[in-house]
Coordinates of C-alpha atoms and ligand atoms in Angstrom, one line a residue:
M1 CA 85.4 35.6 119.0
K2 CA 89.5 34.8 120.2
A3 CA 90.2 31.4 119.5
G4 CA 89.9 30.5 123.0
D5 CA 86.4 31.4 123.3
V6 CA 85.3 28.9 120.0
V7 CA 87.2 25.8 122.5
F8 CA 84.8 26.8 125.1
I9 CA 81.9 26.8 123.3
L10 CA 82.9 23.6 121.0
L11 CA 83.1 21.9 125.2
C12 CA 80.3 23.1 126.0
Y13 CA 78.4 22.0 123.6
N14 CA 80.4 18.5 123.1
L15 CA 80.7 19.0 118.9
T16 CA 84.5 17.9 117.5
M17 CA 87.2 20.2 117.3
A18 CA 90.6 20.4 115.9
V19 CA 93.8 19.9 117.8
I20 CA 95.6 23.7 118.0
L21 CA 98.6 23.8 116.7
D22 CA 100.3 25.6 119.3
G23 CA 104.1 27.6 118.5
K24 CA 104.1 29.3 121.4
N25 CA 104.5 26.5 122.7
L26 CA 107.4 24.9 120.1
R27 CA 108.7 28.1 119.9
D28 CA 109.2 28.3 123.9
K29 CA 110.8 24.7 123.6
I30 CA 113.0 25.2 121.4
L31 CA 114.7 28.7 122.7
T32 CA 114.9 27.4 125.7
E33 CA 116.4 24.6 124.7
L34 CA 118.6 26.6 122.1
K35 CA 119.7 28.9 125.7
V36 CA 121.1 25.5 126.8
K37 CA 123.4 24.6 124.3
L38 CA 124.2 28.1 123.9
D39 CA 125.1 28.4 127.2
R40 CA 127.7 26.1 126.3
F41 CA 129.6 28.2 124.1
D42 CA 132.8 30.4 125.1
K43 CA 131.6 32.9 121.5
K44 CA 129.1 33.8 121.0
P45 CA 126.9 34.5 117.6
T46 CA 126.6 38.4 115.6
L47 CA 123.1 38.4 114.3
V48 CA 123.3 41.4 111.4
V49 CA 119.6 43.1 111.1
I50 CA 119.6 45.7 108.3
L51 CA 116.9 48.2 108.9
V52 CA 116.0 50.9 105.6
G53 CA 114.1 53.8 106.7
D54 CA 111.6 53.6 109.1
N55 CA 108.3 51.1 108.2
P56 CA 106.8 50.6 111.5
A57 CA 105.8 46.5 110.9
S58 CA 109.6 45.8 109.9
R59 CA 110.6 48.0 112.9
I60 CA 108.3 45.8 115.4
Y61 CA 109.5 43.0 113.4
V62 CA 113.0 43.3 114.4
N63 CA 112.7 45.2 117.3
N64 CA 111.1 41.4 117.7
K65 CA 114.1 39.7 116.6
K66 CA 116.7 41.5 118.4
K67 CA 114.5 41.1 122.2
T68 CA 114.3 37.4 121.2
A69 CA 118.5 37.2 120.5
E70 CA 119.5 38.4 123.2
K71 CA 117.3 36.6 125.7
L72 CA 119.1 33.7 124.0
G73 CA 122.9 35.5 125.1
I74 CA 123.2 35.9 120.8
N75 CA 124.9 39.2 120.3
S76 CA 121.8 41.9 117.9
V77 CA 123.1 44.3 116.0
V78 CA 120.4 46.3 114.3
L79 CA 121.6 49.0 111.7
N80 CA 118.6 50.9 110.9
Y81 CA 119.2 53.3 107.5
P82 CA 117.3 56.2 106.2
E83 CA 115.4 55.7 102.7
N84 CA 117.4 57.2 101.4
I85 CA 120.6 55.2 101.4
S86 CA 121.9 54.1 98.0
E87 CA 122.4 50.5 97.0
S88 CA 125.8 51.2 96.4
E89 CA 125.8 52.2 100.1
L90 CA 123.6 49.3 101.6
L91 CA 125.5 46.5 99.3
A92 CA 129.4 47.8 100.4
K93 CA 128.0 47.8 104.0
I94 CA 127.2 44.0 103.3
E95 CA 129.9 43.0 101.7
E96 CA 132.1 44.5 104.9
L97 CA 129.5 42.8 107.1
N98 CA 130.1 39.5 104.8
N99 CA 134.4 40.4 105.5
D100 CA 134.3 40.6 109.4
K101 CA 134.7 37.5 111.1
E102 CA 132.9 38.7 114.3
V103 CA 129.7 38.4 112.6
T104 CA 128.4 35.0 112.0
A105 CA 124.8 36.0 110.6
I106 CA 122.8 38.6 108.0
L107 CA 120.0 39.6 108.0
V108 CA 118.3 42.7 105.8
Q109 CA 114.1 43.3 106.6
L110 CA 112.3 43.5 104.0
P111 CA 110.7 45.7 102.1
L112 CA 113.3 47.5 101.0
P113 CA 112.7 50.3 99.0
E114 CA 112.2 51.2 95.7
H115 CA 115.4 52.5 94.2
I116 CA 116.7 49.1 95.5
S117 CA 116.6 45.9 94.0
K118 CA 115.5 43.2 96.0
E119 CA 117.5 41.0 94.6
N120 CA 120.7 42.9 93.9
V121 CA 121.0 42.6 98.0
I122 CA 120.1 39.3 98.5
N123 CA 122.2 38.4 96.2
A124 CA 125.0 40.5 98.1
I125 CA 124.5 38.3 101.1
S126 CA 127.5 35.5 101.7
P127 CA 125.9 32.4 101.3
Q128 CA 127.6 31.3 104.3
K129 CA 126.0 34.0 106.6
D130 CA 122.2 34.1 105.3
V131 CA 119.8 33.5 107.9
D132 CA 117.2 33.7 106.0
G133 CA 118.1 31.4 102.9
F134 CA 116.7 32.9 100.2
T135 CA 120.4 34.1 98.7
P136 CA 120.5 32.2 94.9
Y137 CA 123.0 29.0 96.5
N138 CA 121.2 27.8 99.1
F139 CA 118.0 28.7 97.2
G140 CA 119.6 26.2 93.4
K141 CA 120.6 23.9 96.4
L142 CA 116.6 24.3 98.0
F143 CA 115.0 23.7 94.2
S144 CA 117.3 21.3 93.4
G145 CA 116.6 19.1 96.3
E146 CA 119.7 19.2 98.0
K147 CA 120.4 20.8 101.7
P148 CA 120.6 24.3 100.9
I149 CA 123.6 25.6 104.1
V150 CA 120.1 26.2 106.1
Y151 CA 116.3 26.4 105.3
P152 CA 114.5 30.1 104.9
C153 CA 112.9 30.7 109.1
T154 CA 109.0 30.9 108.2
P155 CA 108.6 27.3 105.8
K156 CA 111.3 25.8 108.0
G157 CA 109.0 27.1 111.4
V158 CA 105.7 25.8 109.8
L159 CA 107.6 22.3 109.4
L160 CA 108.6 21.7 112.8
L161 CA 104.9 22.5 113.9
L162 CA 104.2 19.6 112.1
D163 CA 106.4 17.4 112.7
E164 CA 106.1 18.4 116.3
Y165 CA 102.3 17.1 115.5
G166 CA 103.2 14.2 114.3
I167 CA 101.2 15.0 111.0
E168 CA 102.7 12.4 108.3
L169 CA 103.9 15.0 104.8
E170 CA 104.6 11.5 102.6
G171 CA 102.0 10.2 100.3
K172 CA 99.5 13.9 101.9
H173 CA 98.3 15.5 99.2
I174 CA 99.6 19.2 100.7
V175 CA 97.8 22.7 98.8
V176 CA 100.5 26.1 99.1
I177 CA 98.4 28.5 99.1
G178 CA 101.1 32.2 97.7
R179 CA 103.8 31.4 96.2
S180 CA 105.8 34.4 97.5
N181 CA 109.7 33.7 97.6
V182 CA 109.8 34.2 100.9
V183 CA 106.8 31.6 101.8
G184 CA 105.2 29.8 99.5
R185 CA 108.1 28.6 97.0
P186 CA 110.5 27.6 99.1
L187 CA 107.9 25.6 101.7
S188 CA 106.6 24.1 98.5
Q189 CA 109.8 22.4 97.8
M190 CA 110.0 21.3 101.4
L191 CA 107.6 19.3 101.0
L192 CA 107.8 18.1 98.0
N193 CA 111.8 17.3 99.2
R194 CA 109.4 15.3 101.7
N195 CA 107.7 13.3 99.3
A196 CA 104.8 15.3 99.4
T197 CA 102.6 15.5 96.5
V198 CA 102.7 19.5 96.3
T199 CA 99.6 22.1 94.9
V200 CA 100.7 25.5 94.4
C201 CA 97.8 27.4 94.4
H202 CA 98.4 32.0 93.9
S203 CA 96.2 34.4 92.4
H204 CA 95.2 33.2 89.4
T205 CA 94.4 29.6 90.7
K206 CA 91.0 28.9 89.1
N207 CA 88.5 27.3 91.4
L208 CA 90.4 27.4 94.7
A209 CA 88.0 25.5 96.6
Q210 CA 87.4 23.0 94.9
I211 CA 91.9 21.8 95.1
T212 CA 91.2 23.1 99.0
K213 CA 89.2 20.4 99.3
T214 CA 91.1 17.3 97.9
A215 CA 93.8 18.8 100.2
D216 CA 94.9 16.8 103.1
I217 CA 97.3 20.1 104.8
V218 CA 96.1 23.5 103.7
V219 CA 99.2 26.0 104.2
S220 CA 97.6 29.4 103.0
A221 CA 100.0 32.6 103.0
V222 CA 98.6 35.0 101.4
G223 CA 97.3 37.9 104.0
K224 CA 93.7 38.3 102.5
N225 CA 90.7 35.9 104.6
I226 CA 90.1 33.1 101.4
I227 CA 89.5 30.2 103.6
E228 CA 86.1 29.5 105.1
G229 CA 85.4 25.8 106.7
E230 CA 83.2 25.1 103.3
M231 CA 86.4 24.9 101.4
L232 CA 88.2 22.1 103.2
K233 CA 87.9 18.3 103.1
S234 CA 87.4 16.9 106.9
D235 CA 89.8 16.4 109.3
C236 CA 92.0 18.2 106.8
V237 CA 94.8 20.2 108.7
I238 CA 95.4 23.5 108.0
V239 CA 98.6 25.8 109.1
D240 CA 97.8 29.5 108.8
V241 CA 100.4 31.7 108.1
G242 CA 98.7 35.0 106.9
I243 CA 98.7 37.6 108.3
F244 CA 97.0 40.6 108.7
K245 CA 94.5 43.7 110.3
D246 CA 90.9 43.5 109.2
I247 CA 88.6 46.7 109.3
N248 CA 88.2 46.4 112.7
G249 CA 92.8 46.8 113.4
K250 CA 92.5 42.9 114.7
T251 CA 95.5 40.9 114.1
R252 CA 94.2 38.0 111.7
G253 CA 94.8 35.2 109.6
D254 CA 94.0 33.8 105.7
V255 CA 91.3 31.5 107.7
D256 CA 88.6 32.1 109.1
F257 CA 89.4 29.9 112.5
E258 CA 85.9 29.3 113.3
S259 CA 84.4 27.5 110.1
A260 CA 87.4 26.1 109.9
F261 CA 88.1 24.4 113.2
Q262 CA 85.2 22.5 113.1
K263 CA 86.6 20.9 109.5
A264 CA 89.6 20.5 110.2
S265 CA 92.1 18.2 113.0
Y266 CA 94.4 20.4 113.2
I267 CA 95.5 23.7 113.2
S268 CA 96.9 27.1 114.0
P269 CA 96.4 29.7 115.4
V270 CA 96.8 33.9 114.5
P271 CA 98.6 35.1 116.4
G272 CA 100.0 32.7 118.0
G273 CA 100.8 29.6 115.0
V274 CA 103.6 29.8 112.5
G275 CA 104.6 33.5 113.7
P276 CA 106.6 32.6 116.7
M277 CA 107.9 29.6 114.8
T278 CA 110.1 31.8 112.2
I279 CA 111.1 33.9 115.2
A280 CA 112.5 30.4 116.7
S281 CA 113.6 29.5 113.2
L282 CA 116.0 32.4 112.4
M283 CA 117.5 32.1 116.6
L284 CA 118.1 27.8 115.1
N285 CA 119.7 28.9 112.0
T286 CA 122.1 31.8 113.4
V287 CA 123.1 28.5 115.3
E288 CA 123.6 26.6 112.5
L289 CA 125.3 29.0 110.6
F290 CA 127.9 30.3 113.7
E291 CA 128.3 26.1 114.3
K292 CA 129.0 25.8 111.0
F293 CA 131.1 28.5 110.0
S294 CA 133.0 29.9 113.0
A295 CA 132.9 27.7 116.3
Ligands
NAP301 P1 102.7 38.1 99.1 O1 104.6 37.7 98.7 O2 101.9 38.7 99.0 O3 102.0 36.7 98.6 C1 101.8 36.4 98.5 C2 101.2 35.3 97.7 O4 99.4 35.4 97.8 C3 100.9 35.7 95.7 O5 101.7 34.9 95.8 C4 99.6 35.9 95.9 O6 99.8 35.5 94.3 C5 98.8 35.1 96.0 N1 97.7 35.1 96.6 C6 97.2 36.7 96.3 N2 95.2 36.9 96.5 C7 95.5 35.8 96.2 C8 94.0 34.4 95.9 N3 92.9 36.0 96.2 N4 94.1 33.2 96.0 C9 94.7 32.5 96.0 N5 96.6 33.4 96.3 C10 96.1 35.0 95.9 O7 103.4 37.6 100.3 P2 103.9 36.6 101.8 O8 105.0 37.7 101.5 O9 104.4 35.4 101.0 O10 103.4 36.5 102.9 C11 102.2 36.0 103.2 C12 101.7 36.6 104.1 O11 102.5 35.8 105.3 C13 101.2 37.7 104.3 O12 99.4 37.9 105.2 C14 102.8 38.1 105.5 O13 102.3 38.9 106.3 C15 102.5 36.6 105.9 N6 103.2 35.9 106.9 C16 103.5 35.3 107.3 C17 104.9 35.2 108.9 C18 104.7 34.6 109.9 O14 105.6 34.5 110.3 N7 104.3 34.2 110.7 C19 106.1 35.0 107.8 C20 105.4 35.7 106.0 C21 104.6 36.2 105.9 P3 100.1 35.8 92.6 O15 101.9 35.6 93.6 O16 99.4 35.6 91.7 O17 100.1 37.2 93.1

């Protein structure tokens, strides 16, 4: 059943239902405003995406980023290297891009092949071109409660979505499920910096349901179906970051939408929630780096 079908059924039976946190709509609004801003620039930013190997999912993500950038008038360059490129060759390429005045932003599409250290590659990116906000400089700033040059894209997208719907964060108990460097960890710090009370859960967390039942806001970034409506407090806010294909090949999130929808006051769908916000944040970050360092 699709999110739209659930809304229709609940409307028919006059049942309470959550407001959908519509990431597509907000993405479109952000990109429209960004295009107006970019049209006024004489020079355009350049976003370079490094893709190693031939992972089909990565290729789709990279193509979406390129298409969105091009629609805005951001120069978009995809450097696709073979799976067997050495770490030193990749580091040399990043050094070249760091020194190239025409390059505004560098993104390395993860995952990388096993023989290449993700840490070494990310650490090699200049913090001033680190469009994902993943370098130790930007992470260090974030984790010490200071402003990084830019914030990591997916957590930034989650906060933009919550802010758009006027959802108060200060003093709220927010449960973040997942502690990766891409989502859970930076997001938990960003929420802490917004004066939320944050609990971070992970694969070793015991009694997850007992914790989620105390949450005003649940953000799930796992990649498995782990949240059912009965694990939630009434009127809570749900942000579903997870994306995976179920056994029928259907794209879905961590949260059982049907049962959570009846419990929550706001819920983000998958697809159409956080995914579009990640792309919007990437474009915002590219323009922010350009304005700070190249304009
Ligand atoms: P990840 O690196 O695999 O991290 C997954 C996290 O989930 C880990 O911290 C893991 O705990 C935790 N976890 C695993 N099983 C769990 C369980 N049963 N209970 C509680 N926690 C559990 O993945 P990621 O990169 O953060 O991505 C997470 C999901 O978000 C994926 O589905 C990914 O596709 C999606 N994603 C979406 C976007 C978007 O734009 N919408 C962007 C990025 C990621 P441990 O640390 O203990 O292993």
